[in-house]
Short mmCIF file of C-alpha atoms in Angstrom, two decimals:
data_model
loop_
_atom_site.label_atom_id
_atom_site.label_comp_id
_atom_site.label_asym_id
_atom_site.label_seq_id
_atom_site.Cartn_x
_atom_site.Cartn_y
_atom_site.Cartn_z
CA UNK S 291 0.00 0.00 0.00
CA UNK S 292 1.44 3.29 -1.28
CA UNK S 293 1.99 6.45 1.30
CA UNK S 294 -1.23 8.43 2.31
CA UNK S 295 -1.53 11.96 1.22
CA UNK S 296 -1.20 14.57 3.69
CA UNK S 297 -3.91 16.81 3.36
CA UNK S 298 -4.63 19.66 5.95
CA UNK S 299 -5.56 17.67 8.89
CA UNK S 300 -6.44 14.52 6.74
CA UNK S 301 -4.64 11.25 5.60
CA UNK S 302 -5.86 10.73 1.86
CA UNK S 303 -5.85 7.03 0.68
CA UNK S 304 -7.27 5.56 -2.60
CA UNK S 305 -9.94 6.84 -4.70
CA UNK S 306 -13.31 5.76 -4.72
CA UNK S 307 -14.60 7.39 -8.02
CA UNK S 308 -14.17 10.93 -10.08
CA UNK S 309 -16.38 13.18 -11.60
CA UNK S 310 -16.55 16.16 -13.61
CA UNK S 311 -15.49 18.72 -11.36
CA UNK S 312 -14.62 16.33 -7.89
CA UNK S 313 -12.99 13.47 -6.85
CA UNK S 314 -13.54 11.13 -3.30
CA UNK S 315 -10.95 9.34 -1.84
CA UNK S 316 -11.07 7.22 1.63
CA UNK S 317 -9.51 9.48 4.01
CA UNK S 318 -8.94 10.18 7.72
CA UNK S 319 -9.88 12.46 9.37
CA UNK S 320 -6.64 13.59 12.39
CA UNK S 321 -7.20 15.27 15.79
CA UNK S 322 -5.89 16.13 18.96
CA UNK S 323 -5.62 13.19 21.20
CA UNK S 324 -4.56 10.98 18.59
CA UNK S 325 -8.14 10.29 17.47
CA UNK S 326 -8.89 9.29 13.41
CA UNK S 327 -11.54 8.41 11.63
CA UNK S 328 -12.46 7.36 7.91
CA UNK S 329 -14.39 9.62 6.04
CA UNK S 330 -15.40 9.63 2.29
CA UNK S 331 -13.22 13.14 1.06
CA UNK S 332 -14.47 15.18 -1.75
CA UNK S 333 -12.01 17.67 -3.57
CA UNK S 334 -12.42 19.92 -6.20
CA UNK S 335 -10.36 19.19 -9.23
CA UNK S 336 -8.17 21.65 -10.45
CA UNK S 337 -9.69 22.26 -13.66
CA UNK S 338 -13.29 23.15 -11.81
CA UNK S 339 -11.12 25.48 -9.33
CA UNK S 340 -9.94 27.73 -11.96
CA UNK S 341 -13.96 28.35 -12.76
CA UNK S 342 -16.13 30.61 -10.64
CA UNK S 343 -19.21 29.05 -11.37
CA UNK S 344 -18.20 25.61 -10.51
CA UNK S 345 -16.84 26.66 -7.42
CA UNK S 346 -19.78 28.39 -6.09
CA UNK S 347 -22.12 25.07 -6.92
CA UNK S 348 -19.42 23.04 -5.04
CA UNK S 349 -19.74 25.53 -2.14
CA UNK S 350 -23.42 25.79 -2.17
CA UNK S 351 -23.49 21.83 -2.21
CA UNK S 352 -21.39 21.94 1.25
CA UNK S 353 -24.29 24.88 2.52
CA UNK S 354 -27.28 22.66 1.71
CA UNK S 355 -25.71 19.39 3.08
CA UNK S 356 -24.69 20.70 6.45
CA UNK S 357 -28.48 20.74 7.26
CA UNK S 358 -28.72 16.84 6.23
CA UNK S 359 -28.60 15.47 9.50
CA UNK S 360 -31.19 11.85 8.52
CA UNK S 361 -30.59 8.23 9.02
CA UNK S 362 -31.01 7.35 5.41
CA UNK S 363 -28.52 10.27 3.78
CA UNK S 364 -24.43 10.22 4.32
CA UNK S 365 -23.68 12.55 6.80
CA UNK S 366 -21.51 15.40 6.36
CA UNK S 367 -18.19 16.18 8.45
CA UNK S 368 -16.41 19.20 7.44
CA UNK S 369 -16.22 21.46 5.00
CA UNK S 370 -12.88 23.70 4.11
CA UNK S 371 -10.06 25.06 1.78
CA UNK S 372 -6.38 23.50 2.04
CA UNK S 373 -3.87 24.49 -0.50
CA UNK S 374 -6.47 26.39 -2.74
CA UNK S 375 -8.37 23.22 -2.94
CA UNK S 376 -12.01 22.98 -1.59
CA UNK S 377 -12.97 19.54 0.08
CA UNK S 378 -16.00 18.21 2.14
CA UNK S 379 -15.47 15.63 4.48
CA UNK S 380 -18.60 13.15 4.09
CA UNK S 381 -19.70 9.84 6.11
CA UNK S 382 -17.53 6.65 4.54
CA UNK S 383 -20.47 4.44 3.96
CA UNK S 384 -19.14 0.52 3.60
CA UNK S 385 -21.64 -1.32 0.83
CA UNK S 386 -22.67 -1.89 -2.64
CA UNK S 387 -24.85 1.20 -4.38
CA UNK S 388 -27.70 -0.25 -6.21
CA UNK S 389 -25.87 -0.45 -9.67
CA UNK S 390 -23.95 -3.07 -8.42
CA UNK S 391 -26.48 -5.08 -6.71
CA UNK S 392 -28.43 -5.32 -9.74
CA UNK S 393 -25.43 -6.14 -11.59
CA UNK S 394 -24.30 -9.21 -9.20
CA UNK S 395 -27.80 -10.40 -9.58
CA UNK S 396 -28.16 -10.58 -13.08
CA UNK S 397 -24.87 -12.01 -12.91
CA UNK S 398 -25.72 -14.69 -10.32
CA UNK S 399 -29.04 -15.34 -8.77
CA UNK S 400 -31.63 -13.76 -11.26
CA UNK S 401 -34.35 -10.48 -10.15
CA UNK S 402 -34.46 -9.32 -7.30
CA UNK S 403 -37.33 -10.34 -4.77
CA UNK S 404 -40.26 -7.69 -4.43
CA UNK S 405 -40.51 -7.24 -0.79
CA UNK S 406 -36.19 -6.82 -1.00
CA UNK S 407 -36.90 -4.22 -3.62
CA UNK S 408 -39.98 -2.78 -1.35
CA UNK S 409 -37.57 -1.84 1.60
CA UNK S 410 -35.15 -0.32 -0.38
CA UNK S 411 -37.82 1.72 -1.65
CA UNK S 412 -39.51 2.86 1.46
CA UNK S 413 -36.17 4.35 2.88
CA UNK S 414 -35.41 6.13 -0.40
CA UNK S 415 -38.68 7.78 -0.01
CA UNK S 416 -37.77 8.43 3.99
CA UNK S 417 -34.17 10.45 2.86
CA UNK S 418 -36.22 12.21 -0.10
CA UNK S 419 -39.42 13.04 2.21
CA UNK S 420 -36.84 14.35 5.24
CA UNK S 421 -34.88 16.54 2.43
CA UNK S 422 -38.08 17.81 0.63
CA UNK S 423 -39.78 18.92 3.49
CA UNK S 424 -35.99 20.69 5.50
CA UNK S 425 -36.50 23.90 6.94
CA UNK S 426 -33.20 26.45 8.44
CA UNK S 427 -32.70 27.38 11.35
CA UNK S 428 -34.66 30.31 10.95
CA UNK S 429 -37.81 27.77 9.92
CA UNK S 430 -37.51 29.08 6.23
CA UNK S 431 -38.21 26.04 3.58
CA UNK S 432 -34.92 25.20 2.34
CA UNK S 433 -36.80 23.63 -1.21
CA UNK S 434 -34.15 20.87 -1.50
CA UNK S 435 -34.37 18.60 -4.91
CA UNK S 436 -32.15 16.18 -4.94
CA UNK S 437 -32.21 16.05 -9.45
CA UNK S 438 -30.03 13.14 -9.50
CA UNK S 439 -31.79 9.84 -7.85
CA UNK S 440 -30.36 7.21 -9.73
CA UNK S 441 -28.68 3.26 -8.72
CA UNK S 442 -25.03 5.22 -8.18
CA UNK S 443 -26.20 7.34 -5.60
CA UNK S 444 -27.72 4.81 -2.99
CA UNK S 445 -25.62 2.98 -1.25
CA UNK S 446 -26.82 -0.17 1.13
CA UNK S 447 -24.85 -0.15 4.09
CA UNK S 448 -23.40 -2.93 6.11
CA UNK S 449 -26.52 -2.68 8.97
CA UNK S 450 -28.68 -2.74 6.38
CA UNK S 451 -29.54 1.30 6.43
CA UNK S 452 -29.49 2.76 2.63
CA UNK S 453 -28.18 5.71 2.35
CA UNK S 454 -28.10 8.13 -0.52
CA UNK S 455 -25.55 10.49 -1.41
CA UNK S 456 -23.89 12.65 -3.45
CA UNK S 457 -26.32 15.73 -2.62
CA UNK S 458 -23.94 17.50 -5.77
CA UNK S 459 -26.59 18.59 -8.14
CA UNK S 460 -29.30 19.08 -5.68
CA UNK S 461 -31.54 22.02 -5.71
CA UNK S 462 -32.24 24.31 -3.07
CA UNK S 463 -34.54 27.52 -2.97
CA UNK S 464 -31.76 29.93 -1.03
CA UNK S 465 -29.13 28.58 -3.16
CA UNK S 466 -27.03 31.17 -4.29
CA UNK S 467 -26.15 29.90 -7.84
CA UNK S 468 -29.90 29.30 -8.94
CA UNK S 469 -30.08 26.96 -12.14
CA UNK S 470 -31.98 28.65 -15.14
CA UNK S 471 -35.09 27.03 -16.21
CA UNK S 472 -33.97 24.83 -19.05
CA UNK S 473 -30.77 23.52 -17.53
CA UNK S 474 -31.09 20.23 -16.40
CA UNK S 475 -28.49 18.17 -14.12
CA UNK S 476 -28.51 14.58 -13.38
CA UNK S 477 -29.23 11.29 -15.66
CA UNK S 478 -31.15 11.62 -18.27
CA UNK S 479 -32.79 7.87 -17.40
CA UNK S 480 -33.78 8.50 -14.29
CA UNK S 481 -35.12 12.37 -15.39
CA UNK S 482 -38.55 13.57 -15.15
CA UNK S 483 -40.23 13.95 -18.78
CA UNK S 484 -41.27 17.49 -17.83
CA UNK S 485 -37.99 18.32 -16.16
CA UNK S 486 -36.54 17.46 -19.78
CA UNK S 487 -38.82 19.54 -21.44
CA UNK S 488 -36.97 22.65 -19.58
CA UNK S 489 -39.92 23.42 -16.70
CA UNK S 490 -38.68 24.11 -13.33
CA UNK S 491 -38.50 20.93 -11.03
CA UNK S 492 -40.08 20.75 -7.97
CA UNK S 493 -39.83 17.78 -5.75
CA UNK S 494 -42.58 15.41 -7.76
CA UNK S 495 -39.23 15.20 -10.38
CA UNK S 496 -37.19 12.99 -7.55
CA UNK S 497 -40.47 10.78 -7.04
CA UNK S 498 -40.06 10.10 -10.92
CA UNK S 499 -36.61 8.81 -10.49
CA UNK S 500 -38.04 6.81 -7.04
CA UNK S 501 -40.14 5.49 -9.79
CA UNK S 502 -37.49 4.66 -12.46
CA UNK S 503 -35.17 2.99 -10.10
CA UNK S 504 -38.29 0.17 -8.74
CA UNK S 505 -39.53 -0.46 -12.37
CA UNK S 506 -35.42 -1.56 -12.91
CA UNK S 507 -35.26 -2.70 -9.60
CA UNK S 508 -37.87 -4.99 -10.56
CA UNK S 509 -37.35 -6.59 -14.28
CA UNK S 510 -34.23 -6.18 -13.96
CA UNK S 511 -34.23 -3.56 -16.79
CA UNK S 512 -33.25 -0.08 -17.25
CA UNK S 513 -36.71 1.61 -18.11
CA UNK S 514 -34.91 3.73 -20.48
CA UNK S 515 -32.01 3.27 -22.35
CA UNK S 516 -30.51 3.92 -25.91
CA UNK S 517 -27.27 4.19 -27.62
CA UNK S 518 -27.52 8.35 -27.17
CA UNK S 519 -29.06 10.65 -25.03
CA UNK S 520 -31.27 12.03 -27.42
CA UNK S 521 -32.77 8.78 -27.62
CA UNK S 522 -32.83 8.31 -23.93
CA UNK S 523 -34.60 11.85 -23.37
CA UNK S 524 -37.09 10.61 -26.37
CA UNK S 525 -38.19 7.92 -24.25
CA UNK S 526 -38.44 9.36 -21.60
CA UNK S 527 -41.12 11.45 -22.92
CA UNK S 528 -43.24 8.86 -25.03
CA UNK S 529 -42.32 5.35 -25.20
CA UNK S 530 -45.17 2.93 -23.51
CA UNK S 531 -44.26 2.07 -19.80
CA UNK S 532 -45.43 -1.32 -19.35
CA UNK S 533 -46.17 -3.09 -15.93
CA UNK S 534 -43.07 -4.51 -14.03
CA UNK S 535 -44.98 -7.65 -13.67
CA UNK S 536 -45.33 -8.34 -17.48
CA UNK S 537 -41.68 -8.53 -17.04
CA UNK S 538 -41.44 -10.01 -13.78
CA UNK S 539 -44.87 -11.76 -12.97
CA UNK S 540 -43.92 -12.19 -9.06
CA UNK S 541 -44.77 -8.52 -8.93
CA UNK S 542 -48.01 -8.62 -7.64
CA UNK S 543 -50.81 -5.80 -9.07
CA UNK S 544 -51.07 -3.76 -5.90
CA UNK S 545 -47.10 -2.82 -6.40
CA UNK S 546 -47.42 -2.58 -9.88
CA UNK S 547 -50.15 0.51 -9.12
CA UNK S 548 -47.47 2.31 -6.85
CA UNK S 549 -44.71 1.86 -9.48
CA UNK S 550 -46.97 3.08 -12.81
CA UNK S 551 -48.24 6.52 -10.22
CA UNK S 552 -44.48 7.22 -9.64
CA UNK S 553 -44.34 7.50 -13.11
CA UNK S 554 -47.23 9.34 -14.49
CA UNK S 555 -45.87 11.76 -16.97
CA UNK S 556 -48.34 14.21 -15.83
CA UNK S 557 -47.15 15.44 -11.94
CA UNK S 558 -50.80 16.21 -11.31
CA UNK S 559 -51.19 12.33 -11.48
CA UNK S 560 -48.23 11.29 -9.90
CA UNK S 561 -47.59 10.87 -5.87
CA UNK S 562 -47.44 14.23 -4.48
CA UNK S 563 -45.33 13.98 -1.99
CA UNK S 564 -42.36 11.29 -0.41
CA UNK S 565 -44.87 10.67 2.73
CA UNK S 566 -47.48 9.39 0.22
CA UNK S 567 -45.59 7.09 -1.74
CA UNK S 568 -43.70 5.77 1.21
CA UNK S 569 -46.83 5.48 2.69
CA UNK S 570 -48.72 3.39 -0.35
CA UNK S 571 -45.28 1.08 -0.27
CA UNK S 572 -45.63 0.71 3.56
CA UNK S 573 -49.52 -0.54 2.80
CA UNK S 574 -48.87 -2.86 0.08
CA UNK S 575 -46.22 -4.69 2.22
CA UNK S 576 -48.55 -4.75 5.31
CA UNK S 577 -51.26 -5.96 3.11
CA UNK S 578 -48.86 -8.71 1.43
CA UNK S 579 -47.34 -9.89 4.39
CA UNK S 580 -44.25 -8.94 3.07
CA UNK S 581 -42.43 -6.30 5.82
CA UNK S 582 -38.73 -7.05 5.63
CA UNK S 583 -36.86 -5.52 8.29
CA UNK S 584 -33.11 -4.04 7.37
CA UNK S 585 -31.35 -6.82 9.79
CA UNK S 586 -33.25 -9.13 6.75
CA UNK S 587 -31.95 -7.00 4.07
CA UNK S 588 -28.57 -6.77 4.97
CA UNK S 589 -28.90 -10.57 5.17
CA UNK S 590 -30.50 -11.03 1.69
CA UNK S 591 -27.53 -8.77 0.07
CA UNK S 592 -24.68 -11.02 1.83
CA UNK S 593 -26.23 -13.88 0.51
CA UNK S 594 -26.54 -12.04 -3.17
CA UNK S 595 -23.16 -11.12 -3.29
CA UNK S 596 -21.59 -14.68 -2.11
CA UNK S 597 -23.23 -16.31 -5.17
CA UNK S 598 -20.74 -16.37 -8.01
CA UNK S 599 -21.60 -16.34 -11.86
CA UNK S 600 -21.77 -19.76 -13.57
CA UNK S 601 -18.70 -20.86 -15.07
CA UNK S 602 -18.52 -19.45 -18.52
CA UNK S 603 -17.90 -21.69 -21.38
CA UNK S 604 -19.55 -24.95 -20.80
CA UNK S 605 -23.33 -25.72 -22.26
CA UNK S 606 -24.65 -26.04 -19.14
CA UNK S 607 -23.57 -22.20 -17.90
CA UNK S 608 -24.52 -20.62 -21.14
CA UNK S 609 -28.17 -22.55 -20.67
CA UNK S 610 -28.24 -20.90 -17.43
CA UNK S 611 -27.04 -17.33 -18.55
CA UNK S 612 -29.79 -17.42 -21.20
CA UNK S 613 -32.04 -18.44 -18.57
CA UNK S 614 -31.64 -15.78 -16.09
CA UNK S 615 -29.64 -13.05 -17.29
CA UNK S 616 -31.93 -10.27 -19.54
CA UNK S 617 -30.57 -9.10 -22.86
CA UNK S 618 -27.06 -8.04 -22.77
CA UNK S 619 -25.31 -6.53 -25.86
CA UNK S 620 -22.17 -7.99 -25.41
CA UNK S 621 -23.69 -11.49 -24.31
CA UNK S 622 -20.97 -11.89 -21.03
CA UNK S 623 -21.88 -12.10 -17.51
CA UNK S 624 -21.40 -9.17 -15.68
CA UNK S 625 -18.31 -8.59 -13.63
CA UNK S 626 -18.87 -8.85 -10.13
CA UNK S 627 -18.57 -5.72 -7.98
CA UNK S 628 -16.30 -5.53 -5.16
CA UNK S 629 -18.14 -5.38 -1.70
CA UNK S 630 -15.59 -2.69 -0.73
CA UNK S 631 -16.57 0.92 0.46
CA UNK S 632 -17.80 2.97 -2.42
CA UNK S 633 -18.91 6.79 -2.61
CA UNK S 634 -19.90 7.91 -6.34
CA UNK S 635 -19.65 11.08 -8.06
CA UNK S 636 -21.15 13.90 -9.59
CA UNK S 637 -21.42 12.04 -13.07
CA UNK S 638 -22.15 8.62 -11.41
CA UNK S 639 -17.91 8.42 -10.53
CA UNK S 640 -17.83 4.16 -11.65
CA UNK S 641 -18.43 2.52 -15.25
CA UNK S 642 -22.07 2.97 -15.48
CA UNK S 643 -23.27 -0.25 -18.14
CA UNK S 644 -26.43 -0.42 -18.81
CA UNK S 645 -28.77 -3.62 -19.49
CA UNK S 646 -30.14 -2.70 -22.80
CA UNK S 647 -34.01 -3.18 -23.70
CA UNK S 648 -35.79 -2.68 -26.73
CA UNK S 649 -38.66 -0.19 -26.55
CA UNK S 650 -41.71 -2.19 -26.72
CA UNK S 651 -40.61 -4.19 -23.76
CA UNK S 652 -40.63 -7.54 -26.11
CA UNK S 653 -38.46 -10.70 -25.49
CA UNK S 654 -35.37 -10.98 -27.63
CA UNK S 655 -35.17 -13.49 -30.92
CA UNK S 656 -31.82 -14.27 -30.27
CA UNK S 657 -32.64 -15.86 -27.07
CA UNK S 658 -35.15 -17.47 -28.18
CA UNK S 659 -33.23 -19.06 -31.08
CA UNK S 660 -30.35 -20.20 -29.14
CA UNK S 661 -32.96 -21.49 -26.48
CA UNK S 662 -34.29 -23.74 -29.16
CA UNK S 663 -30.59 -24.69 -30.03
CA UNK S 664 -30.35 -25.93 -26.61
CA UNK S 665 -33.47 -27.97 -26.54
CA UNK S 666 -32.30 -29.66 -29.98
CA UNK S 667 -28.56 -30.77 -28.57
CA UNK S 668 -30.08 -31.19 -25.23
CA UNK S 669 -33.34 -32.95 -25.40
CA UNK S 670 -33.47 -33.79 -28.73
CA UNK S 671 -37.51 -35.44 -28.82
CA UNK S 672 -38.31 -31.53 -25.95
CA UNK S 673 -41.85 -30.21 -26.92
CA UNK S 674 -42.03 -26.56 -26.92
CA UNK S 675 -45.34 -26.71 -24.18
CA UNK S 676 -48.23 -24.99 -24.40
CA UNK S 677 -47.53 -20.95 -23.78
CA UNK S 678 -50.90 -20.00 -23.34
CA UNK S 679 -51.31 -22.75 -20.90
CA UNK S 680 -48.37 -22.55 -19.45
CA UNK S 681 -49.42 -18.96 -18.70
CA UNK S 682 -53.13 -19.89 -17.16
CA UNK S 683 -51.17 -22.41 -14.98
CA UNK S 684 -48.29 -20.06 -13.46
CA UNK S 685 -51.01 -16.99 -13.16
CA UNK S 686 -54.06 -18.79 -11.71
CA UNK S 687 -54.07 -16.95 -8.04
CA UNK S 688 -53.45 -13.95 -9.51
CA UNK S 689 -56.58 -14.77 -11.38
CA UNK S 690 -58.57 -15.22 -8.34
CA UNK S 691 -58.66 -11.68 -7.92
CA UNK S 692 -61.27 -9.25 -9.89
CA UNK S 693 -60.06 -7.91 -13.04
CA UNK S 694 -58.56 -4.45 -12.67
CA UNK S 695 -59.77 -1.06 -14.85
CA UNK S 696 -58.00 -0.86 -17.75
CA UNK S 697 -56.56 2.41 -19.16
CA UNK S 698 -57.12 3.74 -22.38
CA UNK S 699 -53.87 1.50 -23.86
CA UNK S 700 -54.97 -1.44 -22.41
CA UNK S 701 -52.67 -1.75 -19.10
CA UNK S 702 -54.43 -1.99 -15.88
CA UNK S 703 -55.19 1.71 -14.36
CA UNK S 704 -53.00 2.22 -11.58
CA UNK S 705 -54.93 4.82 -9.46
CA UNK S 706 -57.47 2.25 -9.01
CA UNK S 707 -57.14 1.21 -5.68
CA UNK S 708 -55.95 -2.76 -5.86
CA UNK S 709 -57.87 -5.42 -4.17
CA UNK S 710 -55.80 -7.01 -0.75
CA UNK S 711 -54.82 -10.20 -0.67
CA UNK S 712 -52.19 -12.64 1.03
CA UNK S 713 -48.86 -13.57 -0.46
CA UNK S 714 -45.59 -15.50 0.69
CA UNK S 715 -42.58 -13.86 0.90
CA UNK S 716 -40.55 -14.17 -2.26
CA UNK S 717 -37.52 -16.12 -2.35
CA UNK S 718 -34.84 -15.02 -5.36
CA UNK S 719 -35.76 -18.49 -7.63
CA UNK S 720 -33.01 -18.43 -10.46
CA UNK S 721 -35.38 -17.85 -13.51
CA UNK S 722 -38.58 -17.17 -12.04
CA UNK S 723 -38.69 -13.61 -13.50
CA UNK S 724 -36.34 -13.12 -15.96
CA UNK S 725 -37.92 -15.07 -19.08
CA UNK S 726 -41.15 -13.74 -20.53
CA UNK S 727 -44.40 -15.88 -19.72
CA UNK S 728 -44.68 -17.36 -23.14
CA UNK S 729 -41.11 -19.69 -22.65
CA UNK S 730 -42.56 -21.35 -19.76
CA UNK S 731 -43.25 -24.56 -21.40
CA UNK S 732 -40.15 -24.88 -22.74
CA UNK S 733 -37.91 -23.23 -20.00
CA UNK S 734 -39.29 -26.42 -17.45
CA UNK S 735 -38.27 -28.77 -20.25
CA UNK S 736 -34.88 -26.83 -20.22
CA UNK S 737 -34.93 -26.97 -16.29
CA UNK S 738 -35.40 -30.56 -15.91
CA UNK S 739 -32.20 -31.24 -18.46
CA UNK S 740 -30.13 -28.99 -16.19
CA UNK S 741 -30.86 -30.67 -13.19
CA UNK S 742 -29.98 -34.18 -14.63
CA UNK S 743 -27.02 -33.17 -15.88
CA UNK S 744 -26.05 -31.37 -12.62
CA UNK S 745 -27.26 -34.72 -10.89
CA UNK S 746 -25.01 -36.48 -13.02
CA UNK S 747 -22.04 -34.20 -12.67
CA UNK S 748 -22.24 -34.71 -8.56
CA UNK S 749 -22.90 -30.84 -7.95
CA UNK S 750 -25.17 -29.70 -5.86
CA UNK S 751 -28.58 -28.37 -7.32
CA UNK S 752 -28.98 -26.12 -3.99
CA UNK S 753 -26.23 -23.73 -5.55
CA UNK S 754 -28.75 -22.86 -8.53
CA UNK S 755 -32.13 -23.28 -7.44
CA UNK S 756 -31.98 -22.33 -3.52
CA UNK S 757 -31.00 -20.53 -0.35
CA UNK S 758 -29.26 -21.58 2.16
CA UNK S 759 -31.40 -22.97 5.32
CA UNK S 760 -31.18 -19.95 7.52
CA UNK S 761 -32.35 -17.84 4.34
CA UNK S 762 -35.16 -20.31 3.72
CA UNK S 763 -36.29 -20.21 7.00
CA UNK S 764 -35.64 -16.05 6.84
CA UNK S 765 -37.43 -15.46 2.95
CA UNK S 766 -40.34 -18.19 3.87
#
């Protein structure tokens, strides 16, 4: 390990990520008595120093984050000038951000569970609803938008606590540097539609991204994603936003109705407010039987990121990787993320890939092919199964409940209120969400070839299709 940095009062070790005008770095923090402690340190780069405007946002960022003082949003330290260089000392948060979470699943164990994905949402909505709603010291509204609510910026923390960061493009009303109206910061996937169109934001614009993140959260797919931005911001503001459960048909309706309000693309229509979204979430789990506490979450993600991808190169691992893994354009597994602390940046700060999906939401021809390349060198005499059966068979409880409203394009209305009803807690089955509905047939024909030839191979089965005990008895 190379020689720490002195800087002012701190020791500066490696860096965590870099952005467009900062950089963080694990530090420590030195005072009298000895005493240190890590912190996450954010410097402004010398090319952003030498521009006023840049370095008034990064000082207005370390005004509006000195009032963060919540549970589920990194805390900030110090703020100061060494050197001519402008740094913030922020909480060190140990654990994965979201973008790597979903990447180690898709990687390993398939979606991820619905009442996982449910707590992570209800404490994103907690940070956003203590942040919207901060007042000063002198009881004045500070008007904080956070702009940039996106996988990079929420990091799940070793207890289980989520915490989101990187407060750097946020919005506040007293903010000295006030953005014009037509400026936009953040990710354009995550982006409001009307935010895009140039209108000022207003805290309905963070519920949007809320929104964004659970629909991916829960297929497994970016919502919107293209080769451009000017693609990206095109979708954004027209393509069809189907259900997460015709992608994943685990997710049950009444979750499906708080996703598709998060992302009305009118904000009269959309939640209003943090509290009320947090508050539907909070309902649908309670109704569901589905409350995971974050000493079960922290659990989950340990278990998550101990799986490792299947082997690459044999039949049997690329049957699996067609199985579980959703389109990806270069066809590889995705590298698993390290576990280590990690703090991102301004412009996201680590490689940012993105699972691709087509616009209408449809399954991919390739896979489909190859699947049936499989079944021939596999099973040779494999029937393809009955999809529309297959379909009646694997949807029959959700049947039991009355049919929904349907909007004018045909997807159930999701202001209707859904109907309550009873449902085990999810365990992560490899494949049970990440191949469309009209495979099934043929995916349990697939399945049972798999097994044998695991069987026959002496592995275990229990490292593909289950948890271990204490996360059986924990998810069941």
């Amino acid at each position: 390990m190379s020689e720490p940095e002195e800087f002012g009062s701190y020791l500066v070790y490696e860096q965590l990520g870099i952005g467009g005008m900062a950089s963080v770095h694990v530090a420590e923090s030195r005072s009298m008595g000895g005493f240190r402690k890590r912190v996450a340190l954010k410097r402004l780069l010398a090319h952003a120093a030498d521009n006023p405007e840049l370095v008034q946002s990064f000082i207005d960022e370390a005004r509006l984050v000195r009032y963060l003082k919540h549970a589920n949003i990194a805390q900030t330290y110090d703020f100061g000038k060494v050197g001519g260089i402008y740094f913030i000392a922020m909480e060190l948060v140990p654990g994965p951000t979201l973008t790597q979470l979903i990447r180690q699943c898709i990687a390993t164990i398939g979606v991820i569970p619905f009442p996982i994905t449910m707590n992570l949402l209800i404490q994103i909505c907690d940070a956003l609803d203590y942040a919207h709603n901060l007042r000063d010291e002198h009881g004045k509204p500070l008007g904080i938008i956070h702009r940039d609510v996106s996988p990079p910026n929420v990091i799940i923390s070793n207890t289980g606590i989520l915490k989101l960061i990187d407060f750097g493009v946020a919005k506040a009303a007293s903010s000295s540097n006030q953005t014009q109206v037509g400026t936009v910061k953040g990710k354009f996937s995550y982006m409001a539609p009307e935010y895009l169109s140039g209108q000022r934001p207003d805290p309905r614009v963070d519920l949007w991204a809320v929104g964004a993140m659970a629909h991916e959260l829960l297929t497994a797919h970016q919502l919107f994603d293209a080769d451009d931005d000017y693609r990206v911001i095109e979708l954004v503001k027209a393509a069809p936003i189907v259900l997460p459960s015709r992608k994943n048909p685990e997710v049950p309706p009444e979750l499906d109705a708080v996703v598709m309000t998060a992302l009305e693309r009118d904000p009269a229509r959309r939640w209003q407010s943090a509290a009320a979204m947090r508050t539907a979430l909070a309902n649908v789990a309670k109704e569901l039987q589905t409350v995971v506490s974050n000493a079960q979450l922290i659990q989950w993600v340990d278990y998550a990121f101990s799986q490792k991808p299947p082997h690459e190169g044999s039949d049997l691992s690329q049957l699996i990787e067609l199985l579980e893994a959703p389109s990806r354009p270069s066809g590889k597994l995705a590298d698993r993320p390290s576990r280590r602390s990690t703090q991102d940046m301004d412009d996201g700060g680590f490689d940012d890939r993105r699972t691709r999906v087509r616009d209408d939401g449809g399954f991919d021809d390739r896979r489909t092919r190859k699947l049936a390349e499989f079944d021939d060198r596999l099973t040779r005499t494999a029937s393809r199964g009955d999809p529309t059966k297959a379909e009646r068979g694997n949807r029959k409880n959700r049947d039991a409940t009355p049919p929904r409203k349907l909007s004018e394009d045909g997807d159930r209305d999701p202001t209707q209120r859904a109907v309550p009803r009873k449902r085990s807690f999810l365990t992560p089955r490899v494949g049970s969400a990440m191949i469309e509905r009209h495979t099934r047939g043929h995916r349990l024909v697939l399945w049972l070839v798999a097994l044998l030839v695991l069987a026959g191979a002496g592995l275990a089965s229990a490292h593909f299709f289950g948890h271990p005990a204490f996360l059986a008895d924990l998810l069941g």
